[in-house]
mmCIF file with all atom_site columns, C-alpha atoms in Angstrom:
data_model
loop_
_atom_site.group_PDB
_atom_site.id
_atom_site.type_symbol
_atom_site.label_atom_id
_atom_site.label_alt_id
_atom_site.label_comp_id
_atom_site.label_asym_id
_atom_site.label_entity_id
_atom_site.label_seq_id
_atom_site.pdbx_PDB_ins_code
_atom_site.Cartn_x
_atom_site.Cartn_y
_atom_site.Cartn_z
_atom_site.occupancy
_atom_site.B_iso_or_equiv
_atom_site.pdbx_formal_charge
_atom_site.auth_seq_id
_atom_site.auth_comp_id
_atom_site.auth_asym_id
_atom_site.auth_atom_id
_atom_site.pdbx_PDB_model_num
ATOM 1   C CA . MET A 1 1   ? 0.000   0.000  0.000   1.00 0.00 ? 1   MET A CA 1
ATOM 2   C CA . ALA A 1 2   ? 1.395   3.389  -0.990  1.00 0.00 ? 2   ALA A CA 1
ATOM 3   C CA . VAL A 1 3   ? 2.182   6.044  1.594   1.00 0.00 ? 3   VAL A CA 1
ATOM 4   C CA . LYS A 1 4   ? -0.334  8.887  1.224   1.00 0.00 ? 4   LYS A CA 1
ATOM 5   C CA . ILE A 1 5   ? 0.435   12.600 1.306   1.00 0.00 ? 5   ILE A CA 1
ATOM 6   C CA . LEU A 1 6   ? -2.263  15.284 1.564   1.00 0.00 ? 6   LEU A CA 1
ATOM 7   C CA . ILE A 1 7   ? -2.199  18.726 -0.051  1.00 0.00 ? 7   ILE A CA 1
ATOM 8   C CA . VAL A 1 8   ? -4.730  21.252 1.310   1.00 0.00 ? 8   VAL A CA 1
ATOM 9   C CA . THR A 1 9   ? -5.584  24.072 -1.070  1.00 0.00 ? 9   THR A CA 1
ATOM 10  C CA . GLY A 1 10  ? -8.327  25.970 -2.871  1.00 0.00 ? 10  GLY A CA 1
ATOM 11  C CA . ASP A 1 11  ? -9.081  28.458 -5.605  1.00 0.00 ? 11  ASP A CA 1
ATOM 12  C CA . ALA A 1 12  ? -6.392  31.123 -6.114  1.00 0.00 ? 12  ALA A CA 1
ATOM 13  C CA . ALA A 1 13  ? -3.586  28.916 -4.819  1.00 0.00 ? 13  ALA A CA 1
ATOM 14  C CA . GLU A 1 14  ? -0.266  29.517 -6.566  1.00 0.00 ? 14  GLU A CA 1
ATOM 15  C CA . SER A 1 15  ? -0.071  27.008 -9.440  1.00 0.00 ? 15  SER A CA 1
ATOM 16  C CA . LEU A 1 16  ? 3.584   26.088 -8.980  1.00 0.00 ? 16  LEU A CA 1
ATOM 17  C CA . GLU A 1 17  ? 3.231   25.738 -5.206  1.00 0.00 ? 17  GLU A CA 1
ATOM 18  C CA . VAL A 1 18  ? 0.536   23.092 -5.658  1.00 0.00 ? 18  VAL A CA 1
ATOM 19  C CA . LEU A 1 19  ? 1.720   21.274 -8.759  1.00 0.00 ? 19  LEU A CA 1
ATOM 20  C CA . TYR A 1 20  ? 5.463   21.132 -8.093  1.00 0.00 ? 20  TYR A CA 1
ATOM 21  C CA . PRO A 1 21  ? 5.132   19.228 -4.783  1.00 0.00 ? 21  PRO A CA 1
ATOM 22  C CA . TYR A 1 22  ? 2.260   17.186 -6.224  1.00 0.00 ? 22  TYR A CA 1
ATOM 23  C CA . GLN A 1 23  ? 4.405   15.932 -9.115  1.00 0.00 ? 23  GLN A CA 1
ATOM 24  C CA . ARG A 1 24  ? 7.638   15.675 -7.102  1.00 0.00 ? 24  ARG A CA 1
ATOM 25  C CA . LEU A 1 25  ? 6.054   13.548 -4.372  1.00 0.00 ? 25  LEU A CA 1
ATOM 26  C CA . ARG A 1 26  ? 4.399   11.271 -6.945  1.00 0.00 ? 26  ARG A CA 1
ATOM 27  C CA . GLU A 1 27  ? 7.755   10.920 -8.657  1.00 0.00 ? 27  GLU A CA 1
ATOM 28  C CA . GLU A 1 28  ? 9.162   9.633  -5.346  1.00 0.00 ? 28  GLU A CA 1
ATOM 29  C CA . GLY A 1 29  ? 6.417   6.987  -5.171  1.00 0.00 ? 29  GLY A CA 1
ATOM 30  C CA . TYR A 1 30  ? 3.997   8.660  -2.751  1.00 0.00 ? 30  TYR A CA 1
ATOM 31  C CA . GLU A 1 31  ? 0.244   8.710  -3.379  1.00 0.00 ? 31  GLU A CA 1
ATOM 32  C CA . VAL A 1 32  ? -0.859  12.354 -3.310  1.00 0.00 ? 32  VAL A CA 1
ATOM 33  C CA . HIS A 1 33  ? -4.393  13.630 -2.718  1.00 0.00 ? 33  HIS A CA 1
ATOM 34  C CA . ILE A 1 34  ? -5.615  17.205 -3.014  1.00 0.00 ? 34  ILE A CA 1
ATOM 35  C CA . ALA A 1 35  ? -8.241  18.359 -0.519  1.00 0.00 ? 35  ALA A CA 1
ATOM 36  C CA . ALA A 1 36  ? -10.237 21.573 -0.878  1.00 0.00 ? 36  ALA A CA 1
ATOM 37  C CA . PRO A 1 37  ? -13.371 23.079 0.669   1.00 0.00 ? 37  PRO A CA 1
ATOM 38  C CA . GLN A 1 38  ? -15.375 20.967 -1.787  1.00 0.00 ? 38  GLN A CA 1
ATOM 39  C CA . VAL A 1 39  ? -14.720 18.504 -4.593  1.00 0.00 ? 39  VAL A CA 1
ATOM 40  C CA . LYS A 1 40  ? -14.544 20.545 -7.793  1.00 0.00 ? 40  LYS A CA 1
ATOM 41  C CA . LYS A 1 41  ? -12.138 21.824 -10.425 1.00 0.00 ? 41  LYS A CA 1
ATOM 42  C CA . LEU A 1 42  ? -9.879  24.317 -8.652  1.00 0.00 ? 42  LEU A CA 1
ATOM 43  C CA . ARG A 1 43  ? -8.638  27.445 -10.388 1.00 0.00 ? 43  ARG A CA 1
ATOM 44  C CA . PHE A 1 44  ? -5.053  28.306 -9.524  1.00 0.00 ? 44  PHE A CA 1
ATOM 45  C CA . VAL A 1 45  ? -3.099  31.524 -10.172 1.00 0.00 ? 45  VAL A CA 1
ATOM 46  C CA . VAL A 1 46  ? 0.442   32.459 -11.157 1.00 0.00 ? 46  VAL A CA 1
ATOM 47  C CA . HIS A 1 47  ? 2.289   34.946 -8.992  1.00 0.00 ? 47  HIS A CA 1
ATOM 48  C CA . ASP A 1 48  ? 5.223   36.594 -10.668 1.00 0.00 ? 48  ASP A CA 1
ATOM 49  C CA . PHE A 1 49  ? 7.717   39.302 -9.881  1.00 0.00 ? 49  PHE A CA 1
ATOM 50  C CA . GLU A 1 50  ? 7.888   42.175 -12.338 1.00 0.00 ? 50  GLU A CA 1
ATOM 51  C CA . GLU A 1 51  ? 10.163  45.178 -12.381 1.00 0.00 ? 51  GLU A CA 1
ATOM 52  C CA . GLY A 1 52  ? 8.438   48.328 -11.194 1.00 0.00 ? 52  GLY A CA 1
ATOM 53  C CA . PHE A 1 53  ? 5.877   46.545 -8.973  1.00 0.00 ? 53  PHE A CA 1
ATOM 54  C CA . ASP A 1 54  ? 6.105   46.813 -5.202  1.00 0.00 ? 54  ASP A CA 1
ATOM 55  C CA . THR A 1 55  ? 4.766   43.292 -4.776  1.00 0.00 ? 55  THR A CA 1
ATOM 56  C CA . TYR A 1 56  ? 4.032   40.250 -6.909  1.00 0.00 ? 56  TYR A CA 1
ATOM 57  C CA . THR A 1 57  ? 1.548   40.298 -9.772  1.00 0.00 ? 57  THR A CA 1
ATOM 58  C CA . GLU A 1 58  ? -1.199  37.728 -10.299 1.00 0.00 ? 58  GLU A CA 1
ATOM 59  C CA . LYS A 1 59  ? -2.309  36.046 -13.507 1.00 0.00 ? 59  LYS A CA 1
ATOM 60  C CA . PRO A 1 60  ? -4.684  33.145 -14.228 1.00 0.00 ? 60  PRO A CA 1
ATOM 61  C CA . GLY A 1 61  ? -3.034  29.756 -13.755 1.00 0.00 ? 61  GLY A CA 1
ATOM 62  C CA . TYR A 1 62  ? -3.859  26.104 -14.216 1.00 0.00 ? 62  TYR A CA 1
ATOM 63  C CA . THR A 1 63  ? -7.019  24.279 -13.194 1.00 0.00 ? 63  THR A CA 1
ATOM 64  C CA . TRP A 1 64  ? -6.879  20.989 -11.310 1.00 0.00 ? 64  TRP A CA 1
ATOM 65  C CA . PRO A 1 65  ? -9.484  18.736 -9.687  1.00 0.00 ? 65  PRO A CA 1
ATOM 66  C CA . ALA A 1 66  ? -9.725  18.336 -5.928  1.00 0.00 ? 66  ALA A CA 1
ATOM 67  C CA . ASP A 1 67  ? -9.838  14.685 -4.853  1.00 0.00 ? 67  ASP A CA 1
ATOM 68  C CA . LEU A 1 68  ? -11.801 15.207 -1.652  1.00 0.00 ? 68  LEU A CA 1
ATOM 69  C CA . ALA A 1 69  ? -13.411 17.839 0.560   1.00 0.00 ? 69  ALA A CA 1
ATOM 70  C CA . PHE A 1 70  ? -11.807 18.966 3.803   1.00 0.00 ? 70  PHE A CA 1
ATOM 71  C CA . ALA A 1 71  ? -14.750 17.506 5.740   1.00 0.00 ? 71  ALA A CA 1
ATOM 72  C CA . ASP A 1 72  ? -13.986 14.049 4.305   1.00 0.00 ? 72  ASP A CA 1
ATOM 73  C CA . VAL A 1 73  ? -10.279 14.007 5.234   1.00 0.00 ? 73  VAL A CA 1
ATOM 74  C CA . VAL A 1 74  ? -9.309  11.295 7.708   1.00 0.00 ? 74  VAL A CA 1
ATOM 75  C CA . THR A 1 75  ? -5.953  12.598 8.907   1.00 0.00 ? 75  THR A CA 1
ATOM 76  C CA . ASP A 1 76  ? -4.823  9.162  10.138  1.00 0.00 ? 76  ASP A CA 1
ATOM 77  C CA . ASP A 1 77  ? -4.799  8.020  6.488   1.00 0.00 ? 77  ASP A CA 1
ATOM 78  C CA . TYR A 1 78  ? -1.976  10.443 5.611   1.00 0.00 ? 78  TYR A CA 1
ATOM 79  C CA . ALA A 1 79  ? 1.703   10.432 6.539   1.00 0.00 ? 79  ALA A CA 1
ATOM 80  C CA . ALA A 1 80  ? 2.380   14.095 5.744   1.00 0.00 ? 80  ALA A CA 1
ATOM 81  C CA . LEU A 1 81  ? 0.822   17.371 4.680   1.00 0.00 ? 81  LEU A CA 1
ATOM 82  C CA . VAL A 1 82  ? 1.671   20.071 2.113   1.00 0.00 ? 82  VAL A CA 1
ATOM 83  C CA . VAL A 1 83  ? 0.285   23.596 2.531   1.00 0.00 ? 83  VAL A CA 1
ATOM 84  C CA . PRO A 1 84  ? 0.786   25.705 -0.633  1.00 0.00 ? 84  PRO A CA 1
ATOM 85  C CA . GLY A 1 85  ? 0.529   29.469 -0.804  1.00 0.00 ? 85  GLY A CA 1
ATOM 86  C CA . GLY A 1 86  ? -1.104  31.935 -3.124  1.00 0.00 ? 86  GLY A CA 1
ATOM 87  C CA . ARG A 1 87  ? -4.214  33.797 -2.005  1.00 0.00 ? 87  ARG A CA 1
ATOM 88  C CA . ALA A 1 88  ? -6.078  30.603 -1.015  1.00 0.00 ? 88  ALA A CA 1
ATOM 89  C CA . PRO A 1 89  ? -4.699  30.537 2.558   1.00 0.00 ? 89  PRO A CA 1
ATOM 90  C CA . GLU A 1 90  ? -6.230  33.965 3.243   1.00 0.00 ? 90  GLU A CA 1
ATOM 91  C CA . TYR A 1 91  ? -9.730  32.470 3.193   1.00 0.00 ? 91  TYR A CA 1
ATOM 92  C CA . LEU A 1 92  ? -8.948  28.813 3.918   1.00 0.00 ? 92  LEU A CA 1
ATOM 93  C CA . ARG A 1 93  ? -7.613  29.685 7.385   1.00 0.00 ? 93  ARG A CA 1
ATOM 94  C CA . ASN A 1 94  ? -11.196 30.575 8.334   1.00 0.00 ? 94  ASN A CA 1
ATOM 95  C CA . ASP A 1 95  ? -12.453 27.064 7.510   1.00 0.00 ? 95  ASP A CA 1
ATOM 96  C CA . PRO A 1 96  ? -12.825 24.972 10.707  1.00 0.00 ? 96  PRO A CA 1
ATOM 97  C CA . GLU A 1 97  ? -12.247 21.740 8.761   1.00 0.00 ? 97  GLU A CA 1
ATOM 98  C CA . VAL A 1 98  ? -8.882  22.836 7.374   1.00 0.00 ? 98  VAL A CA 1
ATOM 99  C CA . ARG A 1 99  ? -7.880  24.020 10.864  1.00 0.00 ? 99  ARG A CA 1
ATOM 100 C CA . ARG A 1 100 ? -8.862  20.571 12.187  1.00 0.00 ? 100 ARG A CA 1
ATOM 101 C CA . ILE A 1 101 ? -6.619  18.952 9.575   1.00 0.00 ? 101 ILE A CA 1
ATOM 102 C CA . LEU A 1 102 ? -3.639  21.216 10.327  1.00 0.00 ? 102 LEU A CA 1
ATOM 103 C CA . ALA A 1 103 ? -4.012  20.787 14.081  1.00 0.00 ? 103 ALA A CA 1
ATOM 104 C CA . ALA A 1 104 ? -4.087  16.989 13.756  1.00 0.00 ? 104 ALA A CA 1
ATOM 105 C CA . PHE A 1 105 ? -0.865  16.936 11.731  1.00 0.00 ? 105 PHE A CA 1
ATOM 106 C CA . ALA A 1 106 ? 0.884   19.401 14.048  1.00 0.00 ? 106 ALA A CA 1
ATOM 107 C CA . GLU A 1 107 ? -0.203  17.571 17.219  1.00 0.00 ? 107 GLU A CA 1
ATOM 108 C CA . SER A 1 108 ? 0.926   14.187 15.864  1.00 0.00 ? 108 SER A CA 1
ATOM 109 C CA . ASP A 1 109 ? 4.297   15.602 14.712  1.00 0.00 ? 109 ASP A CA 1
ATOM 110 C CA . LYS A 1 110 ? 3.739   14.393 11.149  1.00 0.00 ? 110 LYS A CA 1
ATOM 111 C CA . PRO A 1 111 ? 5.793   16.159 8.464   1.00 0.00 ? 111 PRO A CA 1
ATOM 112 C CA . ILE A 1 112 ? 4.309   19.421 7.216   1.00 0.00 ? 112 ILE A CA 1
ATOM 113 C CA . ALA A 1 113 ? 5.672   21.335 4.213   1.00 0.00 ? 113 ALA A CA 1
ATOM 114 C CA . GLN A 1 114 ? 4.403   24.904 4.012   1.00 0.00 ? 114 GLN A CA 1
ATOM 115 C CA . ILE A 1 115 ? 5.295   27.650 1.571   1.00 0.00 ? 115 ILE A CA 1
ATOM 116 C CA . CYS A 1 116 ? 4.624   31.314 0.906   1.00 0.00 ? 116 CYS A CA 1
ATOM 117 C CA . HIS A 1 117 ? 1.221   32.257 2.414   1.00 0.00 ? 117 HIS A CA 1
ATOM 118 C CA . GLY A 1 118 ? 0.500   28.647 3.459   1.00 0.00 ? 118 GLY A CA 1
ATOM 119 C CA . PRO A 1 119 ? 1.763   29.273 7.011   1.00 0.00 ? 119 PRO A CA 1
ATOM 120 C CA . LEU A 1 120 ? -1.280  31.522 7.552   1.00 0.00 ? 120 LEU A CA 1
ATOM 121 C CA . ILE A 1 121 ? -3.331  28.317 7.807   1.00 0.00 ? 121 ILE A CA 1
ATOM 122 C CA . THR A 1 122 ? -0.848  26.632 10.149  1.00 0.00 ? 122 THR A CA 1
ATOM 123 C CA . ALA A 1 123 ? -0.893  29.781 12.309  1.00 0.00 ? 123 ALA A CA 1
ATOM 124 C CA . ALA A 1 124 ? -4.710  29.806 12.426  1.00 0.00 ? 124 ALA A CA 1
ATOM 125 C CA . ALA A 1 125 ? -4.628  26.199 13.648  1.00 0.00 ? 125 ALA A CA 1
ATOM 126 C CA . GLY A 1 126 ? -2.198  27.102 16.437  1.00 0.00 ? 126 GLY A CA 1
ATOM 127 C CA . GLY A 1 127 ? 0.651   25.129 14.904  1.00 0.00 ? 127 GLY A CA 1
ATOM 128 C CA . LEU A 1 128 ? 3.402   27.778 14.837  1.00 0.00 ? 128 LEU A CA 1
ATOM 129 C CA . ALA A 1 129 ? 3.848   28.775 18.481  1.00 0.00 ? 129 ALA A CA 1
ATOM 130 C CA . GLY A 1 130 ? 7.458   28.265 19.472  1.00 0.00 ? 130 GLY A CA 1
ATOM 131 C CA . ARG A 1 131 ? 8.488   27.109 15.977  1.00 0.00 ? 131 ARG A CA 1
ATOM 132 C CA . ARG A 1 132 ? 11.098  28.487 13.560  1.00 0.00 ? 132 ARG A CA 1
ATOM 133 C CA . VAL A 1 133 ? 9.635   29.270 10.143  1.00 0.00 ? 133 VAL A CA 1
ATOM 134 C CA . THR A 1 134 ? 9.989   31.201 6.958   1.00 0.00 ? 134 THR A CA 1
ATOM 135 C CA . ALA A 1 135 ? 7.179   32.414 4.710   1.00 0.00 ? 135 ALA A CA 1
ATOM 136 C CA . TYR A 1 136 ? 6.639   35.064 2.089   1.00 0.00 ? 136 TYR A CA 1
ATOM 137 C CA . PRO A 1 137 ? 8.628   37.948 3.649   1.00 0.00 ? 137 PRO A CA 1
ATOM 138 C CA . ALA A 1 138 ? 5.569   40.220 3.910   1.00 0.00 ? 138 ALA A CA 1
ATOM 139 C CA . LEU A 1 139 ? 4.187   37.735 6.469   1.00 0.00 ? 139 LEU A CA 1
ATOM 140 C CA . GLU A 1 140 ? 6.975   38.257 9.003   1.00 0.00 ? 140 GLU A CA 1
ATOM 141 C CA . LEU A 1 141 ? 4.668   40.109 11.418  1.00 0.00 ? 141 LEU A CA 1
ATOM 142 C CA . ASP A 1 142 ? 1.935   37.476 11.020  1.00 0.00 ? 142 ASP A CA 1
ATOM 143 C CA . MET A 1 143 ? 4.408   34.701 11.822  1.00 0.00 ? 143 MET A CA 1
ATOM 144 C CA . LYS A 1 144 ? 5.659   36.549 14.901  1.00 0.00 ? 144 LYS A CA 1
ATOM 145 C CA . ALA A 1 145 ? 2.070   37.233 16.018  1.00 0.00 ? 145 ALA A CA 1
ATOM 146 C CA . ALA A 1 146 ? 1.447   33.469 15.787  1.00 0.00 ? 146 ALA A CA 1
ATOM 147 C CA . GLY A 1 147 ? 4.347   32.914 18.186  1.00 0.00 ? 147 GLY A CA 1
ATOM 148 C CA . ALA A 1 148 ? 6.898   31.759 15.617  1.00 0.00 ? 148 ALA A CA 1
ATOM 149 C CA . GLU A 1 149 ? 10.488  32.850 15.169  1.00 0.00 ? 149 GLU A CA 1
ATOM 150 C CA . PHE A 1 150 ? 10.693  34.179 11.603  1.00 0.00 ? 150 PHE A CA 1
ATOM 151 C CA . GLU A 1 151 ? 13.784  33.685 9.411   1.00 0.00 ? 151 GLU A CA 1
ATOM 152 C CA . ASP A 1 152 ? 13.963  35.266 5.969   1.00 0.00 ? 152 ASP A CA 1
ATOM 153 C CA . SER A 1 153 ? 15.788  32.394 4.276   1.00 0.00 ? 153 SER A CA 1
ATOM 154 C CA . GLU A 1 154 ? 15.196  29.990 1.410   1.00 0.00 ? 154 GLU A CA 1
ATOM 155 C CA . THR A 1 155 ? 14.051  27.116 3.612   1.00 0.00 ? 155 THR A CA 1
ATOM 156 C CA . VAL A 1 156 ? 13.724  26.557 7.354   1.00 0.00 ? 156 VAL A CA 1
ATOM 157 C CA . VAL A 1 157 ? 13.527  23.089 8.907   1.00 0.00 ? 157 VAL A CA 1
ATOM 158 C CA . ASP A 1 158 ? 12.227  22.869 12.475  1.00 0.00 ? 158 ASP A CA 1
ATOM 159 C CA . GLY A 1 159 ? 11.781  19.206 13.312  1.00 0.00 ? 159 GLY A CA 1
ATOM 160 C CA . THR A 1 160 ? 9.035   17.938 11.013  1.00 0.00 ? 160 THR A CA 1
ATOM 161 C CA . LEU A 1 161 ? 7.981   21.431 9.881   1.00 0.00 ? 161 LEU A CA 1
ATOM 162 C CA . VAL A 1 162 ? 9.634   22.512 6.620   1.00 0.00 ? 162 VAL A CA 1
ATOM 163 C CA . SER A 1 163 ? 8.858   25.981 5.299   1.00 0.00 ? 163 SER A CA 1
ATOM 164 C CA . ALA A 1 164 ? 9.910   28.101 2.333   1.00 0.00 ? 164 ALA A CA 1
ATOM 165 C CA . ARG A 1 165 ? 9.322   31.669 1.159   1.00 0.00 ? 165 ARG A CA 1
ATOM 166 C CA . ALA A 1 166 ? 7.897   31.160 -2.340  1.00 0.00 ? 166 ALA A CA 1
ATOM 167 C CA . TRP A 1 167 ? 8.140   29.101 -5.525  1.00 0.00 ? 167 TRP A CA 1
ATOM 168 C CA . PRO A 1 168 ? 11.700  30.242 -6.398  1.00 0.00 ? 168 PRO A CA 1
ATOM 169 C CA . ASP A 1 169 ? 12.753  28.198 -3.318  1.00 0.00 ? 169 ASP A CA 1
ATOM 170 C CA . HIS A 1 170 ? 11.121  24.949 -4.493  1.00 0.00 ? 170 HIS A CA 1
ATOM 171 C CA . SER A 1 171 ? 14.242  22.879 -5.076  1.00 0.00 ? 171 SER A CA 1
ATOM 172 C CA . ARG A 1 172 ? 15.653  23.286 -1.590  1.00 0.00 ? 172 ARG A CA 1
ATOM 173 C CA . TRP A 1 173 ? 12.192  23.170 0.036   1.00 0.00 ? 173 TRP A CA 1
ATOM 174 C CA . MET A 1 174 ? 11.312  19.816 -1.505  1.00 0.00 ? 174 MET A CA 1
ATOM 175 C CA . ARG A 1 175 ? 14.818  18.433 -0.968  1.00 0.00 ? 175 ARG A CA 1
ATOM 176 C CA . GLU A 1 176 ? 14.580  19.235 2.772   1.00 0.00 ? 176 GLU A CA 1
ATOM 177 C CA . PHE A 1 177 ? 10.981  18.010 3.024   1.00 0.00 ? 177 PHE A CA 1
ATOM 178 C CA . LEU A 1 178 ? 11.838  14.724 1.337   1.00 0.00 ? 178 LEU A CA 1
ATOM 179 C CA . THR A 1 179 ? 14.693  14.207 3.801   1.00 0.00 ? 179 THR A CA 1
ATOM 180 C CA . VAL A 1 180 ? 12.243  14.603 6.697   1.00 0.00 ? 180 VAL A CA 1
ATOM 181 C CA . LEU A 1 181 ? 9.564   12.539 4.939   1.00 0.00 ? 181 LEU A CA 1
ATOM 182 C CA . ARG A 1 182 ? 11.866  9.629  4.120   1.00 0.00 ? 182 ARG A CA 1
ATOM 183 C CA . GLY A 1 183 ? 12.854  9.478  7.789   1.00 0.00 ? 183 GLY A CA 1
ATOM 184 C CA . LYS A 1 184 ? 9.246   9.436  9.033   1.00 0.00 ? 184 LYS A CA 1
ATOM 185 C CA . ALA A 1 185 ? 7.364   7.708  6.205   1.00 0.00 ? 185 ALA A CA 1
ATOM 186 C CA . PRO A 1 186 ? 9.609   6.059  3.626   1.00 0.00 ? 186 PRO A CA 1
ATOM 187 C CA . VAL A 1 187 ? 8.127   4.671  0.443   1.00 0.00 ? 187 VAL A CA 1
ATOM 188 C CA . ALA A 1 188 ? 7.974   0.874  0.739   1.00 0.00 ? 188 ALA A CA 1
#
């Protein structure tokens, strides 16, 4: 039986931050499921950095189907969790079901990979207090308000919590997450 990994996301998630870990984890032999507020075709976005803009820009991205709804997630079925960024975490953090999922993973010390704005969900579930993290740099104050120690670096590993700033950090983020994941839940 394959080891299962869960990705929690929704509309307006950053395309690369969902699809890169999805494909990379499948490539390693993990079974990956995408959970969202409801089962439907999700509409992702592309965040890019353009000269002359004070912050990132947003363009339409890929669409991808959700495999299951947050309410149907049985956290014991999954060995690890991925929390992508984009704008999705801004509204997903208000969903009690996604907070239930995050809290279960954090409390059981299962590996969690979070990137960009994804840590907003982990913070809402109470999973960042006393932890070292990185996130999109504009979230430094949010991370500190959640009780985390913020580091503006490519990737931060704190036990089973692996965080990154944004999609340009993917290679190191996934390399570090896979190191943690192989130690906790190796592919058979």
